Amino acid sequence: SLSLAFLSLSLFANYIELNQWHLNYPHLIGIQNMFVFVFIPALYFYVLFITQKTSSLKKQHLYLLTLR
């Protein structure tokens, strides 16, 4: 969960940096908006999904250990 927060924070910092960068290159705003509204949420949900999956696997493993 901590790594996820760190990841989102770094992504936010990158977004701000990109916005600063765009003041010099306005013709790339469309690409950057696509990146921000498509790629970042996809990555976020992917990471969320992976963490959920691994935690459920750990729970299953613990459950199997308790059964034995």
mmCIF file of N, CA and C in Angstrom:
data_model
loop_
_atom_site.group_PDB
_atom_site.id
_atom_site.type_symbol
_atom_site.label_atom_id
_atom_site.label_comp_id
_atom_site.label_asym_id
_atom_site.label_seq_id
_atom_site.Cartn_x
_atom_site.Cartn_y
_atom_site.Cartn_z
ATOM 1 N N SER A 1 0.837 -1.205 0.000
ATOM 2 C CA SER A 1 0.000 0.000 0.000
ATOM 3 C C SER A 1 0.876 1.262 0.000
ATOM 4 N N LEU A 2 1.975 1.170 0.723
ATOM 5 C CA LEU A 2 2.906 2.299 0.779
ATOM 6 C C LEU A 2 3.540 2.545 -0.586
ATOM 7 N N SER A 3 3.909 1.451 -1.249
ATOM 8 C CA SER A 3 4.527 1.562 -2.577
ATOM 9 C C SER A 3 3.533 2.149 -3.579
ATOM 10 N N LEU A 4 2.258 1.803 -3.432
ATOM 11 C CA LEU A 4 1.216 2.314 -4.302
ATOM 12 C C LEU A 4 1.079 3.826 -4.132
ATOM 13 N N ALA A 5 1.096 4.275 -2.881
ATOM 14 C CA ALA A 5 1.016 5.711 -2.600
ATOM 15 C C ALA A 5 2.226 6.434 -3.187
ATOM 16 N N PHE A 6 3.388 5.828 -3.025
ATOM 17 C CA PHE A 6 4.617 6.403 -3.560
ATOM 18 C C PHE A 6 4.548 6.504 -5.075
ATOM 19 N N LEU A 7 4.013 5.444 -5.703
ATOM 20 C CA LEU A 7 3.872 5.406 -7.149
ATOM 21 C C LEU A 7 2.952 6.526 -7.643
ATOM 22 N N SER A 8 1.799 6.672 -6.993
ATOM 23 C CA SER A 8 0.856 7.708 -7.409
ATOM 24 C C SER A 8 1.444 9.107 -7.200
ATOM 25 N N LEU A 9 2.205 9.270 -6.124
ATOM 26 C CA LEU A 9 2.860 10.544 -5.851
ATOM 27 C C LEU A 9 3.872 10.877 -6.939
ATOM 28 N N SER A 10 4.675 9.894 -7.316
ATOM 29 C CA SER A 10 5.680 10.110 -8.367
ATOM 30 C C SER A 10 5.009 10.401 -9.713
ATOM 31 N N LEU A 11 3.880 9.729 -9.981
ATOM 32 C CA LEU A 11 3.139 9.974 -11.212
ATOM 33 C C LEU A 11 2.592 11.391 -11.236
ATOM 34 N N PHE A 12 2.118 11.850 -10.087
ATOM 35 C CA PHE A 12 1.597 13.203 -9.975
ATOM 36 C C PHE A 12 2.701 14.231 -10.222
ATOM 37 N N ALA A 13 3.875 13.964 -9.655
ATOM 38 C CA ALA A 13 5.035 14.833 -9.856
ATOM 39 C C ALA A 13 5.422 14.873 -11.334
ATOM 40 N N ASN A 14 5.383 13.712 -11.976
ATOM 41 C CA ASN A 14 5.685 13.632 -13.410
ATOM 42 C C ASN A 14 4.669 14.421 -14.225
ATOM 43 N N TYR A 15 3.411 14.371 -13.807
ATOM 44 C CA TYR A 15 2.351 15.096 -14.495
ATOM 45 C C TYR A 15 2.594 16.597 -14.428
ATOM 46 N N ILE A 16 2.966 17.093 -13.252
ATOM 47 C CA ILE A 16 3.266 18.512 -13.082
ATOM 48 C C ILE A 16 4.454 18.912 -13.956
ATOM 49 N N GLU A 17 5.464 18.053 -13.969
ATOM 50 C CA GLU A 17 6.653 18.298 -14.780
ATOM 51 C C GLU A 17 6.284 18.361 -16.262
ATOM 52 N N LEU A 18 5.414 17.437 -16.688
ATOM 53 C CA LEU A 18 4.967 17.421 -18.079
ATOM 54 C C LEU A 18 4.213 18.696 -18.427
ATOM 55 N N ASN A 19 3.394 19.172 -17.494
ATOM 56 C CA ASN A 19 2.655 20.406 -17.741
ATOM 57 C C ASN A 19 3.599 21.585 -17.916
ATOM 58 N N GLN A 20 4.652 21.624 -17.123
ATOM 59 C CA GLN A 20 5.655 22.680 -17.254
ATOM 60 C C GLN A 20 6.332 22.580 -18.625
ATOM 61 N N TRP A 21 6.603 21.350 -19.020
ATOM 62 C CA TRP A 21 7.259 21.072 -20.291
ATOM 63 C C TRP A 21 6.400 21.534 -21.460
ATOM 64 N N HIS A 22 5.059 21.404 -21.304
ATOM 65 C CA HIS A 22 4.136 21.764 -22.362
ATOM 66 C C HIS A 22 4.007 23.223 -22.614
ATOM 67 N N LEU A 23 4.447 24.042 -21.680
ATOM 68 C CA LEU A 23 4.397 25.485 -21.923
ATOM 69 C C LEU A 23 5.340 25.797 -23.082
ATOM 70 N N ASN A 24 6.348 24.953 -23.270
ATOM 71 C CA ASN A 24 7.282 25.134 -24.382
ATOM 72 C C ASN A 24 6.847 24.408 -25.654
ATOM 73 N N TYR A 25 6.114 23.280 -25.473
ATOM 74 C CA TYR A 25 5.704 22.486 -26.636
ATOM 75 C C TYR A 25 4.201 22.245 -26.627
ATOM 76 N N PRO A 26 3.407 23.264 -26.931
ATOM 77 C CA PRO A 26 1.939 23.111 -26.823
ATOM 78 C C PRO A 26 1.328 22.123 -27.814
ATOM 79 N N HIS A 27 2.011 21.837 -28.936
ATOM 80 C CA HIS A 27 1.419 20.927 -29.917
ATOM 81 C C HIS A 27 1.397 19.478 -29.445
ATOM 82 N N LEU A 28 2.080 19.182 -28.338
ATOM 83 C CA LEU A 28 2.088 17.810 -27.820
ATOM 84 C C LEU A 28 1.071 17.580 -26.707
ATOM 85 N N ILE A 29 0.246 18.586 -26.429
ATOM 86 C CA ILE A 29 -0.717 18.477 -25.326
ATOM 87 C C ILE A 29 -1.687 17.308 -25.526
ATOM 88 N N GLY A 30 -2.134 17.091 -26.763
ATOM 89 C CA GLY A 30 -3.073 16.000 -27.032
ATOM 90 C C GLY A 30 -2.508 14.652 -26.642
ATOM 91 N N ILE A 31 -1.258 14.418 -27.002
ATOM 92 C CA ILE A 31 -0.591 13.152 -26.672
ATOM 93 C C ILE A 31 -0.485 13.007 -25.159
ATOM 94 N N GLN A 32 -0.106 14.109 -24.511
ATOM 95 C CA GLN A 32 0.082 14.064 -23.061
ATOM 96 C C GLN A 32 -1.247 13.829 -22.343
ATOM 97 N N ASN A 33 -2.327 14.452 -22.829
ATOM 98 C CA ASN A 33 -3.638 14.240 -22.216
ATOM 99 C C ASN A 33 -4.069 12.793 -22.363
ATOM 100 N N MET A 34 -3.807 12.215 -23.519
ATOM 101 C CA MET A 34 -4.120 10.809 -23.737
ATOM 102 C C MET A 34 -3.337 9.953 -22.746
ATOM 103 N N PHE A 35 -2.059 10.307 -22.585
ATOM 104 C CA PHE A 35 -1.197 9.582 -21.659
ATOM 105 C C PHE A 35 -1.744 9.649 -20.235
ATOM 106 N N VAL A 36 -2.139 10.857 -19.827
ATOM 107 C CA VAL A 36 -2.604 11.055 -18.452
ATOM 108 C C VAL A 36 -3.950 10.386 -18.205
ATOM 109 N N PHE A 37 -4.879 10.511 -19.138
ATOM 110 C CA PHE A 37 -6.218 9.994 -18.893
ATOM 111 C C PHE A 37 -6.421 8.534 -19.274
ATOM 112 N N VAL A 38 -5.467 7.950 -19.990
ATOM 113 C CA VAL A 38 -5.602 6.549 -20.376
ATOM 114 C C VAL A 38 -4.548 5.678 -19.703
ATOM 115 N N PHE A 39 -3.281 6.053 -19.884
ATOM 116 C CA PHE A 39 -2.193 5.205 -19.413
ATOM 117 C C PHE A 39 -2.067 5.166 -17.895
ATOM 118 N N ILE A 40 -2.108 6.331 -17.256
ATOM 119 C CA ILE A 40 -1.917 6.385 -15.802
ATOM 120 C C ILE A 40 -3.028 5.642 -15.044
ATOM 121 N N PRO A 41 -4.325 5.882 -15.353
ATOM 122 C CA PRO A 41 -5.348 5.093 -14.655
ATOM 123 C C PRO A 41 -5.232 3.591 -14.923
ATOM 124 N N ALA A 42 -4.870 3.236 -16.156
ATOM 125 C CA ALA A 42 -4.700 1.821 -16.488
ATOM 126 C C ALA A 42 -3.589 1.209 -15.639
ATOM 127 N N LEU A 43 -2.493 1.947 -15.538
ATOM 128 C CA LEU A 43 -1.362 1.484 -14.733
ATOM 129 C C LEU A 43 -1.767 1.372 -13.267
ATOM 130 N N TYR A 44 -2.494 2.370 -12.791
ATOM 131 C CA TYR A 44 -2.947 2.394 -11.401
ATOM 132 C C TYR A 44 -3.813 1.181 -11.084
ATOM 133 N N PHE A 45 -4.800 0.928 -11.953
ATOM 134 C CA PHE A 45 -5.696 -0.202 -11.723
ATOM 135 C C PHE A 45 -4.977 -1.535 -11.883
ATOM 136 N N TYR A 46 -3.988 -1.560 -12.798
ATOM 137 C CA TYR A 46 -3.195 -2.772 -12.985
ATOM 138 C C TYR A 46 -2.412 -3.090 -11.715
ATOM 139 N N VAL A 47 -1.768 -2.076 -11.150
ATOM 140 C CA VAL A 47 -0.997 -2.257 -9.915
ATOM 141 C C VAL A 47 -1.932 -2.677 -8.776
ATOM 142 N N LEU A 48 -3.094 -2.021 -8.712
ATOM 143 C CA LEU A 48 -4.091 -2.330 -7.692
ATOM 144 C C LEU A 48 -4.527 -3.794 -7.813
ATOM 145 N N PHE A 49 -4.795 -4.212 -9.054
ATOM 146 C CA PHE A 49 -5.227 -5.571 -9.343
ATOM 147 C C PHE A 49 -4.156 -6.578 -8.926
ATOM 148 N N ILE A 50 -2.903 -6.291 -9.284
ATOM 149 C CA ILE A 50 -1.784 -7.185 -8.953
ATOM 150 C C ILE A 50 -1.632 -7.314 -7.433
ATOM 151 N N THR A 51 -1.714 -6.180 -6.737
ATOM 152 C CA THR A 51 -1.567 -6.219 -5.275
ATOM 153 C C THR A 51 -2.715 -6.995 -4.639
ATOM 154 N N GLN A 52 -3.932 -6.797 -5.154
ATOM 155 C CA GLN A 52 -5.094 -7.544 -4.653
ATOM 156 C C GLN A 52 -4.883 -9.040 -4.875
ATOM 157 N N LYS A 53 -4.415 -9.389 -6.077
ATOM 158 C CA LYS A 53 -4.220 -10.779 -6.444
ATOM 159 C C LYS A 53 -3.175 -11.440 -5.540
ATOM 160 N N THR A 54 -2.062 -10.748 -5.333
ATOM 161 C CA THR A 54 -0.999 -11.325 -4.506
ATOM 162 C C THR A 54 -1.462 -11.458 -3.056
ATOM 163 N N SER A 55 -2.204 -10.474 -2.571
ATOM 164 C CA SER A 55 -2.684 -10.563 -1.186
ATOM 165 C C SER A 55 -3.670 -11.726 -1.026
ATOM 166 N N SER A 56 -4.539 -11.924 -2.017
ATOM 167 C CA SER A 56 -5.493 -13.041 -1.939
ATOM 168 C C SER A 56 -4.758 -14.380 -2.014
ATOM 169 N N LEU A 57 -3.691 -14.430 -2.829
ATOM 170 C CA LEU A 57 -2.892 -15.656 -2.909
ATOM 171 C C LEU A 57 -2.218 -15.954 -1.578
ATOM 172 N N LYS A 58 -1.720 -14.903 -0.931
ATOM 173 C CA LYS A 58 -1.102 -15.079 0.388
ATOM 174 C C LYS A 58 -2.126 -15.594 1.393
ATOM 175 N N LYS A 59 -3.337 -15.037 1.329
ATOM 176 C CA LYS A 59 -4.412 -15.477 2.226
ATOM 177 C C LYS A 59 -4.745 -16.950 1.994
ATOM 178 N N GLN A 60 -4.826 -17.332 0.725
ATOM 179 C CA GLN A 60 -5.111 -18.734 0.387
ATOM 180 C C GLN A 60 -4.018 -19.645 0.923
ATOM 181 N N HIS A 61 -2.786 -19.193 0.762
ATOM 182 C CA HIS A 61 -1.642 -19.971 1.231
ATOM 183 C C HIS A 61 -1.708 -20.164 2.751
ATOM 184 N N LEU A 62 -2.003 -19.075 3.456
ATOM 185 C CA LEU A 62 -2.125 -19.146 4.914
ATOM 186 C C LEU A 62 -3.272 -20.067 5.318
ATOM 187 N N TYR A 63 -4.371 -19.973 4.565
ATOM 188 C CA TYR A 63 -5.535 -20.815 4.833
ATOM 189 C C TYR A 63 -5.180 -22.302 4.668
ATOM 190 N N LEU A 64 -4.443 -22.599 3.583
ATOM 191 C CA LEU A 64 -4.014 -23.991 3.346
ATOM 192 C C LEU A 64 -3.072 -24.470 4.446
ATOM 193 N N LEU A 65 -2.224 -23.570 4.914
ATOM 194 C CA LEU A 65 -1.305 -23.928 5.999
ATOM 195 C C LEU A 65 -2.077 -24.234 7.286
ATOM 196 N N THR A 66 -3.141 -23.456 7.535
ATOM 197 C CA THR A 66 -3.933 -23.691 8.749
ATOM 198 C C THR A 66 -4.745 -24.983 8.641
ATOM 199 N N LEU A 67 -5.129 -25.359 7.394
ATOM 200 C CA LEU A 67 -5.869 -26.598 7.204
ATOM 201 C C LEU A 67 -5.022 -27.825 7.536
ATOM 202 N N ARG A 68 -3.731 -27.758 7.203
ATOM 203 C CA ARG A 68 -2.849 -28.908 7.443
ATOM 204 C C ARG A 68 -2.559 -29.167 8.875
#
